Coordinates of C-alpha atoms in Angstrom, one line a residue:
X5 CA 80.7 94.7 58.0
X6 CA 83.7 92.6 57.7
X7 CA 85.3 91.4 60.9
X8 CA 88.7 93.0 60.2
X9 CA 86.2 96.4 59.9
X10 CA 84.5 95.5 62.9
X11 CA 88.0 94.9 65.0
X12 CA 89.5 98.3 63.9
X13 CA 86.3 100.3 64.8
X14 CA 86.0 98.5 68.3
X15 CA 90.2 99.6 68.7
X16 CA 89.3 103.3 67.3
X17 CA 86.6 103.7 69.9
X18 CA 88.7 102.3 72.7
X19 CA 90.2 105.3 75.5
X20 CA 92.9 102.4 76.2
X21 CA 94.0 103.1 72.7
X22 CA 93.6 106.3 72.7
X23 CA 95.9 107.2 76.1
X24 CA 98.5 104.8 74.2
X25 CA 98.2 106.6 71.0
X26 CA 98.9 110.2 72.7
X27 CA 101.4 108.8 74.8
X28 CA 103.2 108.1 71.4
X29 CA 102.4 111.1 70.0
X30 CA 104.0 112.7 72.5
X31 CA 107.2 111.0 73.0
X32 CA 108.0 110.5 69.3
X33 CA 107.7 114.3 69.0
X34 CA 109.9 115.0 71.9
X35 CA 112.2 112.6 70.3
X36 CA 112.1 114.3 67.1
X37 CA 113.0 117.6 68.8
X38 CA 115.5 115.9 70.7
X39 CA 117.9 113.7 69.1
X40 CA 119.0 110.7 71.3
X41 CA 119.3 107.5 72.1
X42 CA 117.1 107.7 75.3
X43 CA 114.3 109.9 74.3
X44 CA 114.3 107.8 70.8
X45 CA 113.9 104.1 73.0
X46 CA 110.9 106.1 74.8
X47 CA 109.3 106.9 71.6
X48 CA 110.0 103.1 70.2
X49 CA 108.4 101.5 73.4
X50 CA 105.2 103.9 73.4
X51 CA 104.6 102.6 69.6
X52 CA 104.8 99.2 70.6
X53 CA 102.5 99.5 73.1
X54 CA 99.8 101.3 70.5
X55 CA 100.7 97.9 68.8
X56 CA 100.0 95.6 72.1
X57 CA 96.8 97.4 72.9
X58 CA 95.2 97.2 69.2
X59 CA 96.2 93.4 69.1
X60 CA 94.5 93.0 72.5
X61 CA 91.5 94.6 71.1
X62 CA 91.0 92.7 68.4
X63 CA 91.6 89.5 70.6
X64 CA 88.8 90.6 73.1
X65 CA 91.2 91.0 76.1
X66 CA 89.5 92.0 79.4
X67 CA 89.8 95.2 80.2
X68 CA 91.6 95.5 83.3
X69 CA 94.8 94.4 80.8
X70 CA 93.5 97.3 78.5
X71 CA 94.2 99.5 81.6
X72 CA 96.7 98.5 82.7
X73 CA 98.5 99.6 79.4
X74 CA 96.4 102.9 79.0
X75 CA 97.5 103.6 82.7
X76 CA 101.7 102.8 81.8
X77 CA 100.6 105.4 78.7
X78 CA 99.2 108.0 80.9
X79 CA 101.6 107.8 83.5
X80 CA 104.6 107.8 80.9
X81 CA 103.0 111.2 79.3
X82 CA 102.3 112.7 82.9
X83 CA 106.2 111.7 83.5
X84 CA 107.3 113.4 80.7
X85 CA 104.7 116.6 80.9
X86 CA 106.4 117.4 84.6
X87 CA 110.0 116.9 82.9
X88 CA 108.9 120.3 80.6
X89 CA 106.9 122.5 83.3
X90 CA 110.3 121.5 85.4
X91 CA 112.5 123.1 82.4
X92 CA 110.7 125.8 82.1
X93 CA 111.1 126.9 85.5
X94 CA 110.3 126.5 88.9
X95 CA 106.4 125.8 89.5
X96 CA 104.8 128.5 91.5
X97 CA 100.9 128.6 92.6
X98 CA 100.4 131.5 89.6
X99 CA 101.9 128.4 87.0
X100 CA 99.6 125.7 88.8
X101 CA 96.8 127.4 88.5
X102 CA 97.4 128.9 84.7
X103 CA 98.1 124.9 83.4
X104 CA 95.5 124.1 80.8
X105 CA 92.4 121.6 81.8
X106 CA 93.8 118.6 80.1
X107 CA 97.3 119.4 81.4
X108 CA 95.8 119.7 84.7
X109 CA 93.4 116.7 84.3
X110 CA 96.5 114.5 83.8
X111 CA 98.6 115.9 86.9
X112 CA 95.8 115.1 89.0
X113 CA 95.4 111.6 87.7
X114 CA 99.0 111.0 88.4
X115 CA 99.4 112.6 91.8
X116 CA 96.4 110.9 93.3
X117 CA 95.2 110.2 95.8
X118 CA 97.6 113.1 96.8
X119 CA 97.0 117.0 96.0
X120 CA 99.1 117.9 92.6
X121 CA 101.4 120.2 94.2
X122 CA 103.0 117.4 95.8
X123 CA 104.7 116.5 92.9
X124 CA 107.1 119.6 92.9
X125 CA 108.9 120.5 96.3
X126 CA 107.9 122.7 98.9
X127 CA 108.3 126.5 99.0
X128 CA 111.8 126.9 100.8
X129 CA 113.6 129.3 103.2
X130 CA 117.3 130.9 102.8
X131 CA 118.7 127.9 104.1
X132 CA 116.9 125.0 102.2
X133 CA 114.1 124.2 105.0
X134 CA 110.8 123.9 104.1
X135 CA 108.5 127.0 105.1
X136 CA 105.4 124.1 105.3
X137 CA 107.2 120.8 106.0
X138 CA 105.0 118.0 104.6
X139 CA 103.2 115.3 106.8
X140 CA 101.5 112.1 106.0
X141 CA 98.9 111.4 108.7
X142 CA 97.7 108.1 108.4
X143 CA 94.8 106.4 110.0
X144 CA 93.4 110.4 110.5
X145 CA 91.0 109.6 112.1
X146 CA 88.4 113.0 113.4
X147 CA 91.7 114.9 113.8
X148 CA 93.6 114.6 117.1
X149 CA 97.3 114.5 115.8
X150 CA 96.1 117.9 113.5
X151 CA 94.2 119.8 116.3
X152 CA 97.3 118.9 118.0
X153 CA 99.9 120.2 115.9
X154 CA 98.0 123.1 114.0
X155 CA 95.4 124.4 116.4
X156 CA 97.3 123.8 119.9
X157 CA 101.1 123.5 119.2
X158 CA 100.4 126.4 115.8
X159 CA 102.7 124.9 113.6
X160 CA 102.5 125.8 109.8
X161 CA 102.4 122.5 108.1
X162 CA 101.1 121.0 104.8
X163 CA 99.5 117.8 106.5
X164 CA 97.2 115.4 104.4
X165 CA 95.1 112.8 106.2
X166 CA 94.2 109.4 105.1
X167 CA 91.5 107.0 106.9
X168 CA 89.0 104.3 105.3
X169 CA 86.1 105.6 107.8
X170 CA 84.4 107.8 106.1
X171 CA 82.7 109.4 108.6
X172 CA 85.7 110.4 110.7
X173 CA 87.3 111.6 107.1
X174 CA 84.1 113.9 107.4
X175 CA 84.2 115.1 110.3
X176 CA 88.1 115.9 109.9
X177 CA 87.5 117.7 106.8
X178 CA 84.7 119.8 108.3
X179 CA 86.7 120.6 111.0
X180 CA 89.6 122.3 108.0
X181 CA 91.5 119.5 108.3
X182 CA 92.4 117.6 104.5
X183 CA 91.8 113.7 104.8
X184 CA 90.8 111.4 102.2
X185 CA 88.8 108.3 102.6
X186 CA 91.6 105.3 101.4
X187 CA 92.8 102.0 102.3
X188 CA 95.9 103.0 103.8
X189 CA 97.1 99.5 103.1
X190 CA 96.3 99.2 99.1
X191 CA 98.7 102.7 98.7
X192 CA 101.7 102.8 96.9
X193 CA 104.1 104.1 100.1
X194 CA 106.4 105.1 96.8
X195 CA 104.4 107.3 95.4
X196 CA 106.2 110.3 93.2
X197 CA 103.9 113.0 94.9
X198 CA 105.5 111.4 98.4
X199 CA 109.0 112.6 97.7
X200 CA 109.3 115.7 100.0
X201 CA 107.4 114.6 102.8
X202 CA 109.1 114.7 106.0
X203 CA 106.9 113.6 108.7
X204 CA 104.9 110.1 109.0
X205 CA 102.4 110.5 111.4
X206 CA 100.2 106.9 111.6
X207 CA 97.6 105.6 114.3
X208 CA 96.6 102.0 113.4
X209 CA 93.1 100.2 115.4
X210 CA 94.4 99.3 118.7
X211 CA 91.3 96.8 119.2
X212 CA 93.0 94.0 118.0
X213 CA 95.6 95.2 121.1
X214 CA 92.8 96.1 123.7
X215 CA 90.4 93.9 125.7
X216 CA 87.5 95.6 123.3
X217 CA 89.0 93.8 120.6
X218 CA 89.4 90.6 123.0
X219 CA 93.4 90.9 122.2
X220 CA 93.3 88.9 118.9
X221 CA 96.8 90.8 118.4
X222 CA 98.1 89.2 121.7
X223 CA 98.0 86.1 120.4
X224 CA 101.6 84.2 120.1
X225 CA 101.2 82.9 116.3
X226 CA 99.7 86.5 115.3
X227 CA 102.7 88.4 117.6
X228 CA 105.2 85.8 115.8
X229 CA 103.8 86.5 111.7
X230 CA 103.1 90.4 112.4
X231 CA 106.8 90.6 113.8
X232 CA 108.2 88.3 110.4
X233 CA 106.3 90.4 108.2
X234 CA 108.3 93.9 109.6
X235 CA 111.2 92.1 109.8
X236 CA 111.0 92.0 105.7
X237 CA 110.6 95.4 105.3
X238 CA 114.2 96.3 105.7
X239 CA 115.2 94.0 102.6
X240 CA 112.3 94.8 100.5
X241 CA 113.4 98.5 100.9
X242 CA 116.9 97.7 100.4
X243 CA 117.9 98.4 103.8
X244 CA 119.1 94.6 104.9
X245 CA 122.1 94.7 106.7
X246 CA 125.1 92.3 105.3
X247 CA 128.1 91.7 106.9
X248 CA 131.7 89.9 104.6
X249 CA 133.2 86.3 106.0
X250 CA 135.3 88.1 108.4
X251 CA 132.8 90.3 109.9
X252 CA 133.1 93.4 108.5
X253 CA 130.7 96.0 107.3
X254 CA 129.6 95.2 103.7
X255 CA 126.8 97.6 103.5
X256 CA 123.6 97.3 102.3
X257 CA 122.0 94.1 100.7
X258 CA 120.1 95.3 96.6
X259 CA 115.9 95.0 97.4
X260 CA 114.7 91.8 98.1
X261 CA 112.3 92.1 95.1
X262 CA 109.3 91.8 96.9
X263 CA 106.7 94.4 96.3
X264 CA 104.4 95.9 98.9
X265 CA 101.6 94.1 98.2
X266 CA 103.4 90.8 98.4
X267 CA 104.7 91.7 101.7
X268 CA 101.2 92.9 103.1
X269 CA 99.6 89.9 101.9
X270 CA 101.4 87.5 104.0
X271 CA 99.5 89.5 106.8
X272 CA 95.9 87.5 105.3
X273 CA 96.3 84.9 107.9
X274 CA 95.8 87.1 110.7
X275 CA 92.6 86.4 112.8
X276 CA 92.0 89.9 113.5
X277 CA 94.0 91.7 110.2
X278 CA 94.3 95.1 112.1
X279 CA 96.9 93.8 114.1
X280 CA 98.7 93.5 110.7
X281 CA 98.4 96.9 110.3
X282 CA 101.3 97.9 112.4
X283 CA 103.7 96.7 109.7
X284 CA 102.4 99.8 108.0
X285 CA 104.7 101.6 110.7
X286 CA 108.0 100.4 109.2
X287 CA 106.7 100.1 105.5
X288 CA 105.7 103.6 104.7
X289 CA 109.1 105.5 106.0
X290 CA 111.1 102.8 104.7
X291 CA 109.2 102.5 101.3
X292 CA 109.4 106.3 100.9
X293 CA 112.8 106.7 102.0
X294 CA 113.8 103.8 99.4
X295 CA 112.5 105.7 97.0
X296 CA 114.2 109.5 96.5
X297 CA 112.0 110.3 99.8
X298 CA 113.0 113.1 102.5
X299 CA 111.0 111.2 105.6
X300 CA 113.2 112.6 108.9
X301 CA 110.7 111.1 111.3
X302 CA 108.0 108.9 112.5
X303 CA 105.5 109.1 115.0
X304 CA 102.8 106.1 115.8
X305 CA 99.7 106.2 118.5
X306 CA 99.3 103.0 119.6
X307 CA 97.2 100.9 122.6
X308 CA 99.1 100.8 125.8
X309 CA 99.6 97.2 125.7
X310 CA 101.3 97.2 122.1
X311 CA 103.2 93.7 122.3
X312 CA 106.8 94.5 123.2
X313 CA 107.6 92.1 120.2
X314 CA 106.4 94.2 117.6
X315 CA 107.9 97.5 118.6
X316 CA 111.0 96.0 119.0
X317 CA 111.1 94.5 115.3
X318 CA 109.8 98.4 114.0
X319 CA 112.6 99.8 116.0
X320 CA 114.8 97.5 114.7
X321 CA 114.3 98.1 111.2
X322 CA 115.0 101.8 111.6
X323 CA 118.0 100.9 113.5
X324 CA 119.5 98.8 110.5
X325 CA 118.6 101.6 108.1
X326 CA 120.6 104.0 110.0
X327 CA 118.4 105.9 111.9
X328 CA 119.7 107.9 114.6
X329 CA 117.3 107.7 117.1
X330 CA 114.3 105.7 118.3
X331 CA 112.3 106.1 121.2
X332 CA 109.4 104.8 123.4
X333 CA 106.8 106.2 125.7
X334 CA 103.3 105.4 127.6
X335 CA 102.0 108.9 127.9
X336 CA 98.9 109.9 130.1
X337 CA 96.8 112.4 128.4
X338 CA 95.6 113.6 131.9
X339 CA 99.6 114.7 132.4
X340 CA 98.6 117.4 129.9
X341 CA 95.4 119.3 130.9
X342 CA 92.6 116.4 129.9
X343 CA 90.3 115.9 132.2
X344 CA 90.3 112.7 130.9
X345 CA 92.7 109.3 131.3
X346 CA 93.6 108.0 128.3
X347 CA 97.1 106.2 128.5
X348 CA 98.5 105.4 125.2
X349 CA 102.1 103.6 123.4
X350 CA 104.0 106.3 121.5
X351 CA 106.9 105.4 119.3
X352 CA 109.1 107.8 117.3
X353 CA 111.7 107.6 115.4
X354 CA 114.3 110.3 114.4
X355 CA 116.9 109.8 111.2
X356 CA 119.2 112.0 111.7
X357 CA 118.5 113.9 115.0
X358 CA 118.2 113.2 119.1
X359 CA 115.2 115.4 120.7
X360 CA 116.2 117.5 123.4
X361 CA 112.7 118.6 124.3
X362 CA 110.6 116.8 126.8
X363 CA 106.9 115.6 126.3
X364 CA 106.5 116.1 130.0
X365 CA 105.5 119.2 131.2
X366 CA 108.1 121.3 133.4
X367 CA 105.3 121.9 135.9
X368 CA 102.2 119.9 136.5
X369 CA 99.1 120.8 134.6
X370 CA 96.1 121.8 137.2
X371 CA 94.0 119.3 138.0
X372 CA 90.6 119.5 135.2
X373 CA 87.6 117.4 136.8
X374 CA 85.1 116.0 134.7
X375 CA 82.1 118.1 136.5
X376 CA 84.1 120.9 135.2
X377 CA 84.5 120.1 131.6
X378 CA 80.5 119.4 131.7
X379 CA 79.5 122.3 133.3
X380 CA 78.3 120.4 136.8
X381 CA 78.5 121.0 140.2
X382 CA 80.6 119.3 143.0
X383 CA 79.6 116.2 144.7
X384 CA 77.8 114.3 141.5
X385 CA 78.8 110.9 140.0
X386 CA 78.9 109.8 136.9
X387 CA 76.8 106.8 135.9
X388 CA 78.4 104.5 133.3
X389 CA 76.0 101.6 132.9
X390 CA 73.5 103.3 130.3
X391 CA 71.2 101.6 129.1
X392 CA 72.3 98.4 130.2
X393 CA 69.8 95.4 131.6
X394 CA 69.2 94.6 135.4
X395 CA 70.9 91.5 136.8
X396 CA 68.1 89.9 138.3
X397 CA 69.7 88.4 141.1
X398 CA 71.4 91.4 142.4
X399 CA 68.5 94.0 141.6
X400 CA 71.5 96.3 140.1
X401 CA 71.9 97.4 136.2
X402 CA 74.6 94.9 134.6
X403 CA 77.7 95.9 134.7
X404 CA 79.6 99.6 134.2
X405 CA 80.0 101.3 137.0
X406 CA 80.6 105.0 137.9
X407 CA 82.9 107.5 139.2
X408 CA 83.5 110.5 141.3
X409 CA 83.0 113.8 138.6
X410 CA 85.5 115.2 141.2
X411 CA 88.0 114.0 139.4
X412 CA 89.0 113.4 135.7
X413 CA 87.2 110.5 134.1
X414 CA 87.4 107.2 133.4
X415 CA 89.0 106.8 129.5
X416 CA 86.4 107.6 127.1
X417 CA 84.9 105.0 125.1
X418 CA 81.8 104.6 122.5
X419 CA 79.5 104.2 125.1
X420 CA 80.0 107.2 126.4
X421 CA 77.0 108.9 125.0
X422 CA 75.1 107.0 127.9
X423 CA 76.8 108.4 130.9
X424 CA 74.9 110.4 132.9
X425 CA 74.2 111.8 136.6
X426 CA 73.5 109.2 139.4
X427 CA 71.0 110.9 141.1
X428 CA 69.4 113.4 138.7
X429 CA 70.0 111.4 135.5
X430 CA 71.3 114.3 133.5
X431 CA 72.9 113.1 130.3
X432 CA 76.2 114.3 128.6
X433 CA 76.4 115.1 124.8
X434 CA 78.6 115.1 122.1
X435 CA 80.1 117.9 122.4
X436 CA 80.9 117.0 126.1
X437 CA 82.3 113.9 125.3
X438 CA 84.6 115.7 122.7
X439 CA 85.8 118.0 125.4
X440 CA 86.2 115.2 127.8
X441 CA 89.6 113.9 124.8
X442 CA 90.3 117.6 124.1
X443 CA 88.3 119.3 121.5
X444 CA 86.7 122.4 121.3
X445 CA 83.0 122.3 122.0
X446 CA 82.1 123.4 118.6
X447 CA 84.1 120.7 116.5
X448 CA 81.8 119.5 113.8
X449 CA 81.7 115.5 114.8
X450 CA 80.2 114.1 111.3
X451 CA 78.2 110.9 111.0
X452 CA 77.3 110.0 107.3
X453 CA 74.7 107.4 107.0
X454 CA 71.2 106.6 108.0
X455 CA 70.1 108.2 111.6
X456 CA 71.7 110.4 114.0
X457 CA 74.5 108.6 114.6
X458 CA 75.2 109.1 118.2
X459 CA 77.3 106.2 118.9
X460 CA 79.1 106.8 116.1
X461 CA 80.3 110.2 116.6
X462 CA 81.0 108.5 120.2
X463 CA 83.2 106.0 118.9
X464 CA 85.0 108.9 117.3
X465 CA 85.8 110.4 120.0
X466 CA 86.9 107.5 121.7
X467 CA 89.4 106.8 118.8
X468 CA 90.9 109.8 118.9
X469 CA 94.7 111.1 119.8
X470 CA 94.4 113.7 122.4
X471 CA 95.2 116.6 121.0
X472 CA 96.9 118.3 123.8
X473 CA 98.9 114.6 124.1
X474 CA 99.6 115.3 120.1
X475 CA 101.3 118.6 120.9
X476 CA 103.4 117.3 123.2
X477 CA 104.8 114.7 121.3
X478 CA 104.7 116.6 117.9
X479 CA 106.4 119.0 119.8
X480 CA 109.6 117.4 120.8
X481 CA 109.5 115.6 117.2
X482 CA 109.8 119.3 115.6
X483 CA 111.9 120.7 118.5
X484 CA 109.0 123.3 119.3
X485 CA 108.0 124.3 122.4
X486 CA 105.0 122.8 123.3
X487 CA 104.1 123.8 126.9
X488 CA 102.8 127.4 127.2
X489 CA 100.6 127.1 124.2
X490 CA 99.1 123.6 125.1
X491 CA 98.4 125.3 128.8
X492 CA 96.6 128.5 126.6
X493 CA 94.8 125.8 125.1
X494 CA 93.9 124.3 128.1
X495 CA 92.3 127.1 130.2
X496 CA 90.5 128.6 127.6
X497 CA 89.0 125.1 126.7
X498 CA 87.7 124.2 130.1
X499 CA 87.3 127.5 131.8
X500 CA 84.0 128.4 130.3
X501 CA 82.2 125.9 131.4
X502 CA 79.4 126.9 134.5
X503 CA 77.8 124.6 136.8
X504 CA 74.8 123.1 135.4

């Protein structure tokens, strides 16, 4: 066969080629039906792409660049398929669901990761508001923030979770929440299906913050490069401040130009790169905003000993891109019915609204023990060591320690699934140490990979938001209140519980 033959079947057989080819199709009808200057420069570009491709073909490009232009094709041809649903009316569930497969096929191509209906806006009320606001919860972990908001506070919302665990995506989605395993980080925070959300909800690691993570995120040169990274965020969103010679106002400076990838990657030379991931905090609202987006508010989870520095350059790059109100609290989960401690940074944000109601309860929550989330009696302690080696010159296990289970424990961590009764050695389980941060005994803790994974489900739980915690501050963000349904929540959760 003659090369020339051989080149033109290799570019016939080729789906890059063929996504370009449709695209065309497509456009230069739409152009025919449709005289005009735009529609026709849409059709011209789609043919020269068919052209690019086959060349690139022929000259045995790689095929990510074959993608790359089959990808511009598809997403041109999605583009121009949600243009015609949108003329023919608003899109309703009955329309969604009646799209043909390839139709369909296409959608969900373009509005991944992201479910399809996210690309048309929310079902409204009489006065504009959406009837399920939407909320990004990223870093999803098992589910705190949405045991929080749906299951304690009972707020309607249409809330997808993302997290690169995908064990605690698992658990989360067997619990009925939606999370999909991603690298929050490698997303496109200007996504088209993003453009109605309202609510950013995000929980970066805290190791890198926390002695467990021996405070990489402490140190001055990583404080100092996290801090210049969020302070680009503003002019890479096009929210940098400018002022004229004699000190007036002069609005807005255009986008820096720099694209979020650019400004993640100068995060690489970061010891411990999840202490970059608090940048993600300004990037995301700002990026959607930037971009047609609706975001009204932000709400991050973060260690207790969260540099000062670095909230200080988040807040300020909400502050510079006008929004109304940013706020900070260290919040005690305990202060809401855990019978747990677990003292955590909160930082919200508000764009066009104060908050009148408080995340501290009018009345103090009663006292819940840790002997009474576990079902013991009085007068036991709780033996924290596990498994751990003796010290041979005391005679004693090595390190841990214990505490009264009179009183509400120590904060939970991964090694909890080794606690256990001094005396009797009576260990706790999983679904103990899920009660102990506010879960229902039943919540389907997930471990995927080999063995039972019992420190791993610990280590879930030891991540987690509480959810009573989560109501409280979800509450005041959506001016609900939180109080009598989180103290429901409360003394139906840890009033069953016996003596053992």
């Amino acid at each position: 066969m003659p090369d020339g033959a051989r080149s033109f079947v290799r570019a016939e057989e080729d789906p890059a080629l063929a996504a370009c080819r449709a695209t065309a199709e497509a456009l230069s009808a739409y152009a025919a039906e449709r005289p005009g200057r735009e529609a026709a420069q849409w059709a011209f570009v789609a043919q020269e792409r068919v052209a690019e491709c086959t060349y690139l073909i022929d000259e045995g490009a790689r095929q990510d660049e074959l993608q790359g232009l089959a990808d511009a094709a598809r997403g041109e041809l999605a583009a121009l398929t949600l243009g015609l649903l949108d003329e023919a009316g608003p899109m309703t569930a009955e329309r969604l669901a009646a799209l043909d497969a390839d139709t369909l096929a296409l959608l969900t191509w373009y509005a991944a990761p992201w479910p399809v209906r996210w690309l048309w806006p929310p079902d409204t009320d009489a006065h504009g508001v959406a009837l399920r606001p939407r909320i990004v919860n990223l870093f999803h972990g098992p589910g705190g923030w949405s045991e929080g908001i749906r299951r304690v506070l009972g707020a309607d919302v249409d809330m997808i979770g993302v997290d690169l665990d995908p064990g605690a995506a698992a658990t989360a989605n067997a619990a009925g929440h939606l999370c999909i395993v991603a690298d929050i980080a490698a997303l496109d925070p200007e996504h088209p299906a993003l453009q109605w959300v309202v609510g950013v909800i995000l929980s970066p690691p805290c190791q890198a913050f926390s002695p467990a993570g021996r405070r990489r995120g402490h140190e001055v040169a990583a404080i100092e490069l996290v801090c210049s990274v969020i302070r680009s965020v503003g002019g890479a969103a096009g929210y940098l401040q400018t002022v004229h010679a004699d000190g007036s106002d002069a609005g807005c400076a255009p986008r820096s130009g720099e694209t979020w990838p650019e400004v993640r990657a100068r995060l690489a030379g970061l010891e411990d790169e999840r202490a970059g991931l608090m940048a993600e905090a300004a990037i995301w609202p700002l990026a959607m905003l930037c971009s047609n987006g609706s975001v009204e508010w932000v709400a991050v989870e973060q260690s207790s000993a969260l540099p000062a520095e670095i909230e200080e350059a988040i807040f300020f790059e909400f502050e510079q891109a006008g929004w109304r109100t940013t706020e900070a609290m260290t919040l005690d989960s305990v202060e809401h019915g855990s019978p747990s401690h677990r003292k955590r940074r909160f930082l919200t944000a508000y764009r066009n609204q104060t908050p009148v109601i408080s995340v501290h309860p009018e009345t103090p929550f009663p006292v819940t023990t840790f002997a009474q989330c576990v079902g013991w009696g009085p007068g036991r302690r709780v033996n924290t060591r596990g498994q751990r080696g003796i010290d041979p010159r005391t005679g004693r296990p090595k390190g841990g320690g214990g505490f009264s289970a009179d009183r509400p424990s120590n904060c939970v961590t991964a090694t909890a699934y080794g606690w256990k009764d001094e005396d009797s050695g009576q260990r706790i389980h999983q679904n103990d140490i899920g009660r102990l941060v506010g879960f229902r005994s039943d919540y389907p803790w997930t471990h995927i990979g080999r063995g039972e994974g019992i420190r791993t489900r610990a280590q879930q739980a030891a991540d987690v938001v509480c959810p009573m915690t989560a109501a409280a501050v979800i509450g005041r963000v959506l001016n609900l209140h939180w109080e009598e349904q989180t103290r429901t929540y409360v003394t139906k959760l840890y009033d069953t519980a016996g003596p053992a």
